[in-house]
Amino acid sequence: MVNQNGLDDVLAKFRMFGRYHFQVMVLFCLAYASNSFYVSNYIFAAEETGYRIGRKNALVMTGLAGGVIGLARSFTTWYWLYIALEFLESAIGDSCSPAYILNIEIVATKKRVIYYNLCAIGYVLGSVLLPLAAWSVPYWRNYLRVIYTPALLFFFYTYLIDESPRWLLTRGKKDEAVAIVQKIADKNKVKLDHGALDKFLTVEREEKGVDLVSLLKMTFGSQALLKRFLICIVWWSTSTFVGYGLMINSVSLQGNKYVNYALVSIIDLPGNFIIMYILTNYKRRNPLIVSFFCGAVLCFIQPFLPTHLPWLSVMVYMVSKLMCSFYFGITYMYTSELFPTYTRNSMHALCSSLGRIGSIIAPQTPLLYSLLAKGNGIQSTILVWWISTSLCNLVPAGAITFLAPDSADTSLPDTVRQAEAVGTKIKGIDNIAMTQDIQTIDKQNGVPKDSKLGLDNLAMMQEIEGKGRIKNS
């Protein structure tokens, strides 16, 4: 966020829950906070980084890349180089996606919602600090240096966090996985039962030599997963368009634009705690549907509010942003639970990347706003904007959610077959038991590749956190 003088200066210059989890959570909060300073477009979706080199390495590399490129932009004097660096940062500067995938893979199913939302508080804090930094440091070069320098701290994450045990097992690195599991148990002061640990290790890893293209073909070859992929794109495009649109247009509200931006950002903080309660008690699909439809109603009534009651307009605007934090947060978690381990990071980032068409369009809305207002009047322009946002974005997104399975209370799927079984129930047998049966059948029939990741996240992480067979020491 650069003020008008700063923008003019730019143009002139260019001539144009245990101790272990708590410690990791703090580091993830810092990762989210740093990422919120330079919201990238999540184009860096290659599974080669998320699956081949590991979640931790992907987090460190993307975090450092974003920081270094952002700092380089503050020193450049050539306009086209600035544009190239801007694009490059969006392409390889996404530290939020690998951080999220890593944090959900180290907790049990029932703790997933709470842990994710506590980590996401860092994103809210970063969003609040962003306008305050712009207000305090108006010169754009110094502003970029202020917000990108903290990203260099990602280097120390190499020594501060551990790799995902799930990822290590799927790559056949059992000794490293056991060492991390034991470390988690020691820090959380629980004692691992040898039987539980043996169960944790009785998995088969994916065959070596399976490249990214084959993994993606395997995923997209499933009609069920392809349908989910298309649904997720609708969720992401709607969430990014409305979310960033609300953030960008908040500076046009009456009052100090920096304070307005900070207030609209901080509304996500109570939103995170409300989401924790809702997702814990009401699963995934229904809350997402309700939040989309409620957001549509709020956007629809916004232009009809009395002009002599500005406080009412601001209040409805804030509640609209609160609804946005609901469906954006749910979308983020929901997407990661619908795809198998070996393409989870790739599919999550790919959905986010393609869905970022919304964040590309959102910054153009103020310009569209002014152009339409010249011929039609500001009131009619506002009317068209809010109603189109409601009827053309939020309502379709809510309606299409009925076609998605509910992934609540489900262990993260490791294979395509397990992912297809998410949200299904056959004769009273839930999908966790069913996918275990599918694994057994696949082994008997010799089905390769997509059935060789038999790690059950529910069993693994519940045992680590003190449930299942773990006994308090």
Short mmCIF file of C-alpha atoms in Angstrom, two decimals:
data_model
loop_
_atom_site.label_atom_id
_atom_site.label_comp_id
_atom_site.label_asym_id
_atom_site.label_seq_id
_atom_site.Cartn_x
_atom_site.Cartn_y
_atom_site.Cartn_z
CA MET A 1 0.00 0.00 0.00
CA VAL A 2 1.77 3.16 -1.23
CA ASN A 3 0.22 6.61 -0.84
CA GLN A 4 -0.35 8.91 -3.79
CA ASN A 5 2.95 10.79 -3.37
CA GLY A 6 4.78 7.49 -3.19
CA LEU A 7 3.07 6.31 -6.37
CA ASP A 8 4.03 9.50 -8.17
CA ASP A 9 7.60 8.99 -7.01
CA VAL A 10 7.63 5.45 -8.38
CA LEU A 11 6.39 6.62 -11.78
CA ALA A 12 8.97 9.42 -11.85
CA LYS A 13 11.82 7.10 -10.95
CA PHE A 14 10.92 4.63 -13.65
CA ARG A 15 9.95 7.08 -16.17
CA MET A 16 6.76 5.25 -16.76
CA PHE A 17 -0.68 -28.58 21.23
CA GLY A 18 1.88 -29.79 23.24
CA ARG A 19 5.16 -27.85 23.62
CA TYR A 20 6.35 -29.11 20.25
CA HIS A 21 3.22 -28.05 18.41
CA PHE A 22 3.15 -24.72 20.23
CA GLN A 23 6.70 -23.96 19.16
CA VAL A 24 5.97 -24.91 15.58
CA MET A 25 2.72 -22.93 15.66
CA VAL A 26 4.63 -19.77 16.62
CA LEU A 27 6.96 -20.28 13.67
CA PHE A 28 4.01 -20.86 11.35
CA CYS A 29 2.40 -17.65 12.62
CA LEU A 30 5.56 -15.81 11.61
CA ALA A 31 5.44 -17.49 8.22
CA TYR A 32 1.84 -16.46 7.63
CA ALA A 33 2.53 -12.93 8.88
CA SER A 34 5.49 -12.56 6.55
CA ASN A 35 3.52 -13.95 3.63
CA SER A 36 0.67 -11.51 4.20
CA PHE A 37 3.11 -8.66 3.57
CA TYR A 38 3.56 -9.70 -0.03
CA VAL A 39 0.44 -11.64 -0.98
CA SER A 40 1.66 -13.72 -3.91
CA ASN A 41 -0.43 -15.36 -6.57
CA TYR A 42 0.49 -18.92 -5.56
CA ILE A 43 1.62 -19.88 -9.04
CA PHE A 44 4.50 -21.97 -7.67
CA ALA A 45 2.46 -25.15 -7.74
CA ALA A 46 5.11 -27.64 -8.86
CA GLU A 47 4.96 -30.83 -6.84
CA GLU A 48 8.70 -31.14 -7.36
CA THR A 49 9.15 -28.64 -4.51
CA GLY A 50 6.32 -29.73 -2.25
CA TYR A 51 6.68 -33.47 -2.66
CA ARG A 52 10.13 -34.17 -4.06
CA ILE A 53 12.25 -31.95 -1.81
CA GLY A 54 9.92 -31.86 1.18
CA ARG A 55 7.51 -29.49 2.87
CA LYS A 56 10.16 -27.80 5.02
CA ASN A 57 12.58 -27.13 2.18
CA ALA A 58 9.76 -25.76 0.03
CA LEU A 59 8.77 -23.41 2.85
CA VAL A 60 12.32 -22.14 3.36
CA MET A 61 13.06 -21.73 -0.34
CA THR A 62 9.85 -19.89 -1.21
CA GLY A 63 10.06 -17.67 1.88
CA LEU A 64 13.62 -16.63 1.10
CA ALA A 65 12.85 -16.18 -2.59
CA GLY A 66 9.97 -13.83 -1.84
CA GLY A 67 12.08 -11.76 0.54
CA VAL A 68 15.13 -11.50 -1.72
CA ILE A 69 13.09 -10.61 -4.80
CA GLY A 70 11.06 -8.04 -2.86
CA LEU A 71 14.23 -6.37 -1.62
CA ALA A 72 15.66 -6.40 -5.14
CA ARG A 73 12.60 -4.50 -6.35
CA SER A 74 13.35 -1.73 -3.86
CA PHE A 75 16.75 -1.11 -5.47
CA THR A 76 15.95 -1.42 -9.18
CA THR A 77 15.83 1.70 -11.37
CA TRP A 78 14.55 0.04 -14.54
CA TYR A 79 10.77 -0.21 -14.88
CA TRP A 80 10.67 -3.46 -16.85
CA LEU A 81 13.03 -5.14 -14.42
CA TYR A 82 10.68 -4.08 -11.63
CA ILE A 83 7.77 -5.68 -13.50
CA ALA A 84 9.78 -8.86 -14.13
CA LEU A 85 10.68 -9.11 -10.45
CA GLU A 86 7.05 -8.54 -9.50
CA PHE A 87 6.03 -11.47 -11.69
CA LEU A 88 8.88 -13.65 -10.43
CA GLU A 89 7.93 -12.99 -6.82
CA SER A 90 4.36 -14.06 -7.52
CA ALA A 91 5.66 -17.18 -9.23
CA ILE A 92 8.06 -18.45 -6.56
CA GLY A 93 7.35 -16.41 -3.43
CA ASP A 94 4.47 -18.40 -1.94
CA SER A 95 5.52 -19.52 1.53
CA CYS A 96 1.94 -19.71 2.80
CA SER A 97 0.92 -22.82 0.86
CA PRO A 98 3.83 -25.10 1.92
CA ALA A 99 3.54 -23.78 5.49
CA TYR A 100 -0.12 -24.71 5.56
CA ILE A 101 0.41 -28.20 4.11
CA LEU A 102 3.17 -28.87 6.63
CA ASN A 103 1.16 -27.73 9.62
CA ILE A 104 -1.89 -29.89 8.85
CA GLU A 105 0.30 -32.96 8.35
CA ILE A 106 1.71 -32.91 11.89
CA VAL A 107 -1.58 -32.85 13.79
CA ALA A 108 -4.44 -35.28 14.29
CA THR A 109 -7.69 -34.96 12.37
CA LYS A 110 -9.67 -33.54 15.28
CA LYS A 111 -6.98 -30.95 16.03
CA ARG A 112 -6.60 -29.82 12.42
CA VAL A 113 -9.13 -26.98 12.57
CA ILE A 114 -7.87 -25.48 15.82
CA TYR A 115 -4.21 -25.73 14.86
CA TYR A 116 -4.68 -24.18 11.42
CA ASN A 117 -6.71 -21.22 12.70
CA LEU A 118 -4.24 -20.48 15.49
CA CYS A 119 -1.42 -20.44 12.95
CA ALA A 120 -3.47 -18.22 10.63
CA ILE A 121 -3.58 -15.52 13.31
CA GLY A 122 -0.14 -14.57 12.02
CA TYR A 123 -1.67 -13.70 8.66
CA VAL A 124 -4.14 -11.35 10.32
CA LEU A 125 -1.40 -9.64 12.31
CA GLY A 126 0.65 -9.18 9.16
CA SER A 127 -2.34 -7.67 7.35
CA VAL A 128 -2.84 -5.19 10.20
CA LEU A 129 0.84 -4.23 10.29
CA LEU A 130 0.91 -3.71 6.51
CA PRO A 131 -1.10 -0.41 6.39
CA LEU A 132 0.60 0.81 9.56
CA ALA A 133 3.97 0.32 7.87
CA ALA A 134 2.73 2.16 4.77
CA TRP A 135 1.50 5.00 6.97
CA SER A 136 4.78 5.24 8.88
CA VAL A 137 7.11 4.78 5.88
CA PRO A 138 5.49 6.53 2.88
CA TYR A 139 8.56 6.41 0.60
CA TRP A 140 8.01 3.30 -1.49
CA ARG A 141 11.62 2.06 -1.58
CA ASN A 142 11.99 2.16 2.19
CA TYR A 143 8.50 0.68 2.55
CA LEU A 144 9.45 -2.36 0.45
CA ARG A 145 12.60 -2.86 2.53
CA VAL A 146 10.63 -2.73 5.75
CA ILE A 147 8.06 -5.34 4.75
CA TYR A 148 10.41 -7.74 2.93
CA THR A 149 13.40 -7.82 5.28
CA PRO A 150 11.67 -10.08 7.88
CA ALA A 151 11.33 -12.77 5.20
CA LEU A 152 15.09 -13.35 5.38
CA LEU A 153 14.46 -15.01 8.75
CA PHE A 154 13.12 -18.01 6.83
CA PHE A 155 16.73 -19.17 6.56
CA PHE A 156 16.66 -20.12 10.25
CA TYR A 157 13.59 -22.32 9.69
CA THR A 158 16.04 -24.87 8.32
CA TYR A 159 17.11 -25.47 11.93
CA LEU A 160 13.93 -24.51 13.81
CA ILE A 161 11.30 -26.80 12.29
CA ASP A 162 11.14 -30.47 11.32
CA GLU A 163 10.02 -32.16 8.14
CA SER A 164 6.57 -33.73 7.89
CA PRO A 165 6.74 -37.36 9.17
CA ARG A 166 4.01 -38.21 6.66
CA TRP A 167 6.12 -36.94 3.78
CA LEU A 168 9.22 -38.77 5.05
CA LEU A 169 7.36 -42.08 5.22
CA THR A 170 5.90 -41.71 1.74
CA ARG A 171 9.48 -41.20 0.53
CA GLY A 172 10.74 -44.28 2.38
CA LYS A 173 12.75 -42.35 4.99
CA LYS A 174 11.51 -44.28 8.00
CA ASP A 175 14.44 -43.63 10.33
CA GLU A 176 14.08 -39.86 9.96
CA ALA A 177 10.32 -40.11 10.43
CA VAL A 178 10.71 -42.15 13.62
CA ALA A 179 13.22 -39.65 15.01
CA ILE A 180 10.79 -36.78 14.48
CA VAL A 181 7.87 -38.73 15.94
CA GLN A 182 9.95 -39.53 19.02
CA LYS A 183 10.97 -35.88 19.29
CA ILE A 184 7.33 -34.79 19.18
CA ALA A 185 6.40 -37.35 21.82
CA ASP A 186 9.28 -36.29 24.10
CA LYS A 187 8.42 -32.59 23.88
CA ASN A 188 4.75 -33.30 24.46
CA LYS A 189 5.73 -35.52 27.42
CA VAL A 190 3.96 -38.65 26.23
CA LYS A 191 5.23 -42.20 25.96
CA LEU A 192 4.94 -44.05 22.68
CA ASP A 193 3.69 -47.61 22.81
CA HIS A 194 5.88 -49.90 20.70
CA GLY A 195 2.79 -51.39 19.11
CA ALA A 196 1.62 -47.97 18.01
CA LEU A 197 5.04 -47.17 16.60
CA ASP A 198 5.12 -50.47 14.69
CA LYS A 199 1.73 -49.63 13.20
CA PHE A 200 3.06 -46.22 12.26
CA LEU A 201 5.91 -47.85 10.34
CA THR A 202 3.93 -50.55 8.53
CA VAL A 203 3.42 -48.55 5.36
CA GLU A 204 4.55 -48.90 1.81
CA ARG A 205 5.99 -45.97 0.01
CA GLU A 206 5.29 -44.73 -3.46
CA GLU A 207 7.41 -46.31 -6.15
CA LYS A 208 10.52 -44.41 -7.13
CA GLY A 209 10.61 -42.97 -10.60
CA VAL A 210 7.03 -41.75 -10.68
CA ASP A 211 7.35 -38.20 -11.97
CA LEU A 212 5.12 -35.19 -11.50
CA VAL A 213 3.24 -35.70 -14.76
CA SER A 214 2.34 -39.27 -13.84
CA LEU A 215 1.19 -38.24 -10.39
CA LEU A 216 -1.03 -35.50 -11.78
CA LYS A 217 -2.41 -37.80 -14.48
CA MET A 218 -3.26 -40.28 -11.76
CA THR A 219 -5.15 -37.57 -9.87
CA PHE A 220 -6.92 -36.00 -12.84
CA GLY A 221 -7.74 -39.44 -14.19
CA SER A 222 -10.31 -39.75 -11.41
CA GLN A 223 -13.63 -38.16 -12.39
CA ALA A 224 -14.44 -37.53 -8.74
CA LEU A 225 -11.19 -35.66 -8.12
CA LEU A 226 -11.48 -33.75 -11.38
CA LYS A 227 -14.94 -32.56 -10.35
CA ARG A 228 -13.60 -31.48 -6.97
CA PHE A 229 -10.76 -29.63 -8.68
CA LEU A 230 -13.22 -27.59 -10.77
CA ILE A 231 -15.36 -26.88 -7.70
CA CYS A 232 -12.29 -25.70 -5.79
CA ILE A 233 -11.41 -23.29 -8.58
CA VAL A 234 -14.86 -21.69 -8.23
CA TRP A 235 -14.37 -21.42 -4.46
CA TRP A 236 -10.94 -19.83 -4.83
CA SER A 237 -11.85 -17.39 -7.62
CA THR A 238 -14.92 -16.21 -5.70
CA SER A 239 -13.08 -15.92 -2.38
CA THR A 240 -10.14 -14.01 -3.85
CA PHE A 241 -12.28 -11.66 -5.94
CA VAL A 242 -14.65 -10.70 -3.14
CA GLY A 243 -12.00 -10.80 -0.41
CA TYR A 244 -9.40 -8.67 -2.14
CA GLY A 245 -12.13 -6.48 -3.61
CA LEU A 246 -13.36 -5.66 -0.12
CA MET A 247 -9.82 -5.00 1.09
CA ILE A 248 -8.93 -2.76 -1.83
CA ASN A 249 -12.15 -0.77 -1.78
CA SER A 250 -11.94 -0.29 1.99
CA VAL A 251 -9.58 2.66 1.43
CA SER A 252 -12.44 4.49 -0.30
CA LEU A 253 -14.58 4.44 2.85
CA GLN A 254 -14.94 7.61 4.88
CA GLY A 255 -12.07 8.25 7.29
CA ASN A 256 -8.35 7.45 7.32
CA LYS A 257 -7.61 4.90 4.60
CA TYR A 258 -4.81 3.27 6.59
CA VAL A 259 -7.00 2.82 9.64
CA ASN A 260 -9.88 1.54 7.49
CA TYR A 261 -7.62 -1.05 5.88
CA ALA A 262 -6.35 -2.16 9.29
CA LEU A 263 -9.89 -2.43 10.68
CA VAL A 264 -11.09 -4.48 7.72
CA SER A 265 -8.06 -6.75 8.20
CA ILE A 266 -8.43 -7.20 11.93
CA ILE A 267 -12.02 -8.44 11.53
CA ASP A 268 -10.42 -11.72 10.41
CA LEU A 269 -9.12 -12.25 13.95
CA PRO A 270 -12.52 -12.96 15.57
CA GLY A 271 -13.38 -14.71 12.32
CA ASN A 272 -10.65 -17.28 12.94
CA PHE A 273 -11.98 -18.13 16.40
CA ILE A 274 -15.55 -18.37 15.13
CA ILE A 275 -14.39 -20.67 12.33
CA MET A 276 -12.73 -22.94 14.90
CA TYR A 277 -16.04 -23.43 16.67
CA ILE A 278 -18.12 -23.78 13.51
CA LEU A 279 -15.85 -26.27 11.73
CA THR A 280 -15.43 -28.33 14.89
CA ASN A 281 -19.18 -28.67 15.40
CA TYR A 282 -20.73 -28.34 11.94
CA LYS A 283 -18.19 -29.98 9.62
CA ARG A 284 -17.12 -28.33 6.33
CA ARG A 285 -19.72 -28.22 3.59
CA ASN A 286 -22.70 -26.66 5.36
CA PRO A 287 -20.71 -23.79 6.95
CA LEU A 288 -19.18 -23.01 3.55
CA ILE A 289 -22.58 -22.94 1.87
CA VAL A 290 -24.08 -20.72 4.57
CA SER A 291 -21.13 -18.30 4.54
CA PHE A 292 -21.32 -17.91 0.74
CA PHE A 293 -25.07 -17.24 0.82
CA CYS A 294 -24.83 -14.87 3.80
CA GLY A 295 -22.06 -12.99 2.02
CA ALA A 296 -24.28 -12.74 -1.06
CA VAL A 297 -27.14 -11.25 0.97
CA LEU A 298 -24.85 -8.69 2.62
CA CYS A 299 -23.36 -7.63 -0.72
CA PHE A 300 -26.85 -7.40 -2.23
CA ILE A 301 -28.21 -5.05 0.45
CA GLN A 302 -25.09 -2.86 0.67
CA PRO A 303 -26.12 -0.34 -2.07
CA PHE A 304 -29.65 -0.01 -0.64
CA LEU A 305 -28.53 1.17 2.80
CA PRO A 306 -29.46 4.75 3.78
CA THR A 307 -26.75 7.23 2.82
CA HIS A 308 -27.37 9.32 5.95
CA LEU A 309 -26.32 6.39 8.14
CA PRO A 310 -22.63 5.86 7.30
CA TRP A 311 -22.09 3.78 10.44
CA LEU A 312 -24.61 1.24 9.14
CA SER A 313 -22.83 1.00 5.81
CA VAL A 314 -19.47 0.47 7.50
CA MET A 315 -20.94 -2.13 9.84
CA VAL A 316 -22.46 -4.13 6.98
CA TYR A 317 -19.16 -3.81 5.13
CA MET A 318 -17.29 -5.23 8.12
CA VAL A 319 -19.73 -8.13 8.47
CA SER A 320 -19.30 -8.81 4.73
CA LYS A 321 -15.56 -9.04 5.33
CA LEU A 322 -16.21 -11.34 8.29
CA MET A 323 -18.22 -13.66 6.03
CA CYS A 324 -15.37 -13.51 3.55
CA SER A 325 -12.93 -14.65 6.23
CA PHE A 326 -15.27 -17.59 6.84
CA TYR A 327 -15.52 -18.88 3.29
CA PHE A 328 -11.90 -18.05 2.47
CA GLY A 329 -10.62 -19.88 5.55
CA ILE A 330 -12.90 -22.86 5.00
CA THR A 331 -11.89 -23.02 1.33
CA TYR A 332 -8.22 -23.11 2.30
CA MET A 333 -8.70 -26.08 4.64
CA TYR A 334 -11.37 -27.85 2.60
CA THR A 335 -9.20 -27.93 -0.52
CA SER A 336 -6.28 -29.64 1.22
CA GLU A 337 -8.53 -32.39 2.59
CA LEU A 338 -9.95 -33.46 -0.77
CA PHE A 339 -6.76 -34.63 -2.52
CA PRO A 340 -4.18 -37.40 -1.85
CA THR A 341 -0.82 -36.88 -0.16
CA TYR A 342 1.47 -37.14 -3.16
CA THR A 343 -0.36 -34.37 -5.03
CA ARG A 344 -1.89 -32.48 -2.10
CA ASN A 345 0.56 -29.59 -2.15
CA SER A 346 0.43 -29.43 -5.94
CA MET A 347 -3.37 -29.53 -6.18
CA HIS A 348 -3.79 -27.04 -3.35
CA ALA A 349 -1.40 -24.58 -4.99
CA LEU A 350 -2.86 -25.23 -8.45
CA CYS A 351 -6.41 -24.52 -7.26
CA SER A 352 -5.15 -21.40 -5.55
CA SER A 353 -3.19 -20.32 -8.62
CA LEU A 354 -6.05 -20.72 -11.10
CA GLY A 355 -8.49 -19.24 -8.62
CA ARG A 356 -6.32 -16.14 -8.35
CA ILE A 357 -8.10 -14.77 -11.40
CA GLY A 358 -10.23 -13.12 -8.73
CA SER A 359 -7.24 -11.36 -7.17
CA ILE A 360 -6.15 -10.24 -10.65
CA ILE A 361 -9.54 -8.66 -11.37
CA ALA A 362 -10.09 -7.19 -7.90
CA PRO A 363 -7.42 -4.43 -8.18
CA GLN A 364 -9.11 -3.22 -11.38
CA THR A 365 -12.44 -2.63 -9.67
CA PRO A 366 -11.66 0.94 -8.51
CA LEU A 367 -10.82 1.86 -12.12
CA LEU A 368 -13.97 0.16 -13.41
CA TYR A 369 -15.84 1.95 -10.67
CA SER A 370 -14.73 5.38 -11.88
CA LEU A 371 -15.24 4.61 -15.57
CA LEU A 372 -18.81 3.41 -15.09
CA ALA A 373 -19.61 6.32 -12.81
CA LYS A 374 -18.82 8.85 -15.55
CA GLY A 375 -21.73 7.80 -17.70
CA ASN A 376 -24.14 6.19 -15.28
CA GLY A 377 -23.68 8.06 -12.01
CA ILE A 378 -21.99 6.81 -8.90
CA GLN A 379 -25.12 5.39 -7.31
CA SER A 380 -26.03 3.20 -10.29
CA THR A 381 -22.41 2.07 -10.50
CA ILE A 382 -22.41 1.04 -6.84
CA LEU A 383 -25.69 -0.79 -7.39
CA VAL A 384 -24.35 -2.75 -10.37
CA TRP A 385 -21.09 -3.57 -8.55
CA TRP A 386 -22.58 -4.98 -5.36
CA ILE A 387 -25.46 -6.85 -7.00
CA SER A 388 -23.17 -8.44 -9.61
CA THR A 389 -20.76 -9.49 -6.85
CA SER A 390 -23.64 -11.09 -5.00
CA LEU A 391 -25.53 -12.84 -7.81
CA CYS A 392 -22.66 -13.67 -10.18
CA ASN A 393 -20.05 -14.82 -7.67
CA LEU A 394 -21.22 -15.77 -4.20
CA VAL A 395 -24.55 -17.41 -5.07
CA PRO A 396 -23.06 -19.77 -7.72
CA ALA A 397 -20.17 -20.63 -5.38
CA GLY A 398 -22.60 -21.56 -2.62
CA ALA A 399 -24.78 -23.60 -4.96
CA ILE A 400 -21.90 -25.61 -6.42
CA THR A 401 -20.70 -26.54 -2.92
CA PHE A 402 -23.64 -28.97 -2.66
CA LEU A 403 -21.74 -31.17 -5.14
CA ALA A 404 -18.65 -31.51 -2.92
CA PRO A 405 -18.24 -34.23 -0.28
CA ASP A 406 -17.81 -33.27 3.37
CA SER A 407 -14.29 -34.07 4.55
CA ALA A 408 -14.76 -33.40 8.27
CA ASP A 409 -13.62 -36.08 10.75
CA THR A 410 -11.68 -37.76 7.96
CA SER A 411 -8.02 -38.69 7.96
CA LEU A 412 -6.04 -37.08 5.17
CA PRO A 413 -6.20 -39.40 2.13
CA ASP A 414 -2.91 -40.79 0.88
CA THR A 415 -4.05 -42.40 -2.37
CA VAL A 416 -6.47 -41.57 -5.17
CA ARG A 417 -8.79 -44.34 -4.00
CA GLN A 418 -8.81 -42.98 -0.46
CA ALA A 419 -9.47 -39.48 -1.77
CA GLU A 420 -12.41 -40.74 -3.82
CA ALA A 421 -13.83 -42.28 -0.65
CA VAL A 422 -13.75 -39.00 1.30
CA GLY A 423 -17.20 -38.12 2.62
CA THR A 424 -18.79 -41.44 1.62
CA LYS A 425 -20.52 -43.98 3.82
CA ILE A 426 -21.51 -47.46 2.75
CA LYS A 427 -23.74 -49.54 5.01
CA GLY A 428 -22.66 -47.67 8.09
CA ILE A 429 -18.94 -47.97 7.39
CA ASP A 430 -17.27 -44.58 7.29
CA ASN A 431 -14.62 -43.70 4.77
CA ILE A 432 -11.71 -44.18 7.20
CA ALA A 433 -12.49 -47.86 7.60
CA MET A 434 -13.44 -48.20 3.96
CA THR A 435 -10.18 -46.76 2.65
CA GLN A 436 -8.26 -49.17 4.88
CA ASP A 437 -10.23 -52.01 3.27
CA ILE A 438 -9.44 -50.59 -0.17
CA GLN A 439 -5.74 -50.71 0.66
CA THR A 440 -6.00 -54.38 1.63
CA ILE A 441 -7.86 -55.23 -1.58
CA ASP A 442 -5.34 -53.30 -3.67
CA LYS A 443 -2.43 -55.17 -2.13
CA GLN A 444 -4.11 -58.49 -2.82
CA ASN A 445 -4.81 -57.52 -6.43
CA GLY A 446 -1.38 -56.01 -6.96
CA VAL A 447 -2.63 -52.52 -7.77
CA PRO A 448 0.47 -50.28 -8.03
CA LYS A 449 1.39 -46.65 -7.48
CA ASP A 450 -1.74 -44.99 -6.19
CA SER A 451 -2.30 -47.59 -3.49
CA LYS A 452 1.21 -47.56 -2.01
CA LEU A 453 0.84 -44.74 0.46
CA GLY A 454 -0.95 -46.53 3.26
CA LEU A 455 -0.13 -44.07 6.02
CA ASP A 456 -3.16 -43.29 8.16
CA ASN A 457 -2.85 -39.73 9.44
CA LEU A 458 -5.55 -40.23 12.04
CA ALA A 459 -3.80 -43.18 13.67
CA MET A 460 -0.37 -41.64 13.39
CA MET A 461 -0.98 -38.19 14.78
CA GLN A 462 -3.54 -39.16 17.41
CA GLU A 463 -1.01 -41.54 18.86
CA ILE A 464 1.67 -38.85 18.84
CA GLU A 465 -0.62 -36.33 20.57
CA GLY A 466 -1.59 -38.58 23.43
CA LYS A 467 -4.61 -40.44 22.08
CA GLY A 468 -4.96 -43.96 20.78
CA ARG A 469 -2.25 -46.12 22.29
CA ILE A 470 -0.06 -43.45 23.80
CA LYS A 471 0.07 -43.55 27.55
CA ASN A 472 0.99 -40.61 29.70
CA SER A 473 4.41 -41.01 31.21
#
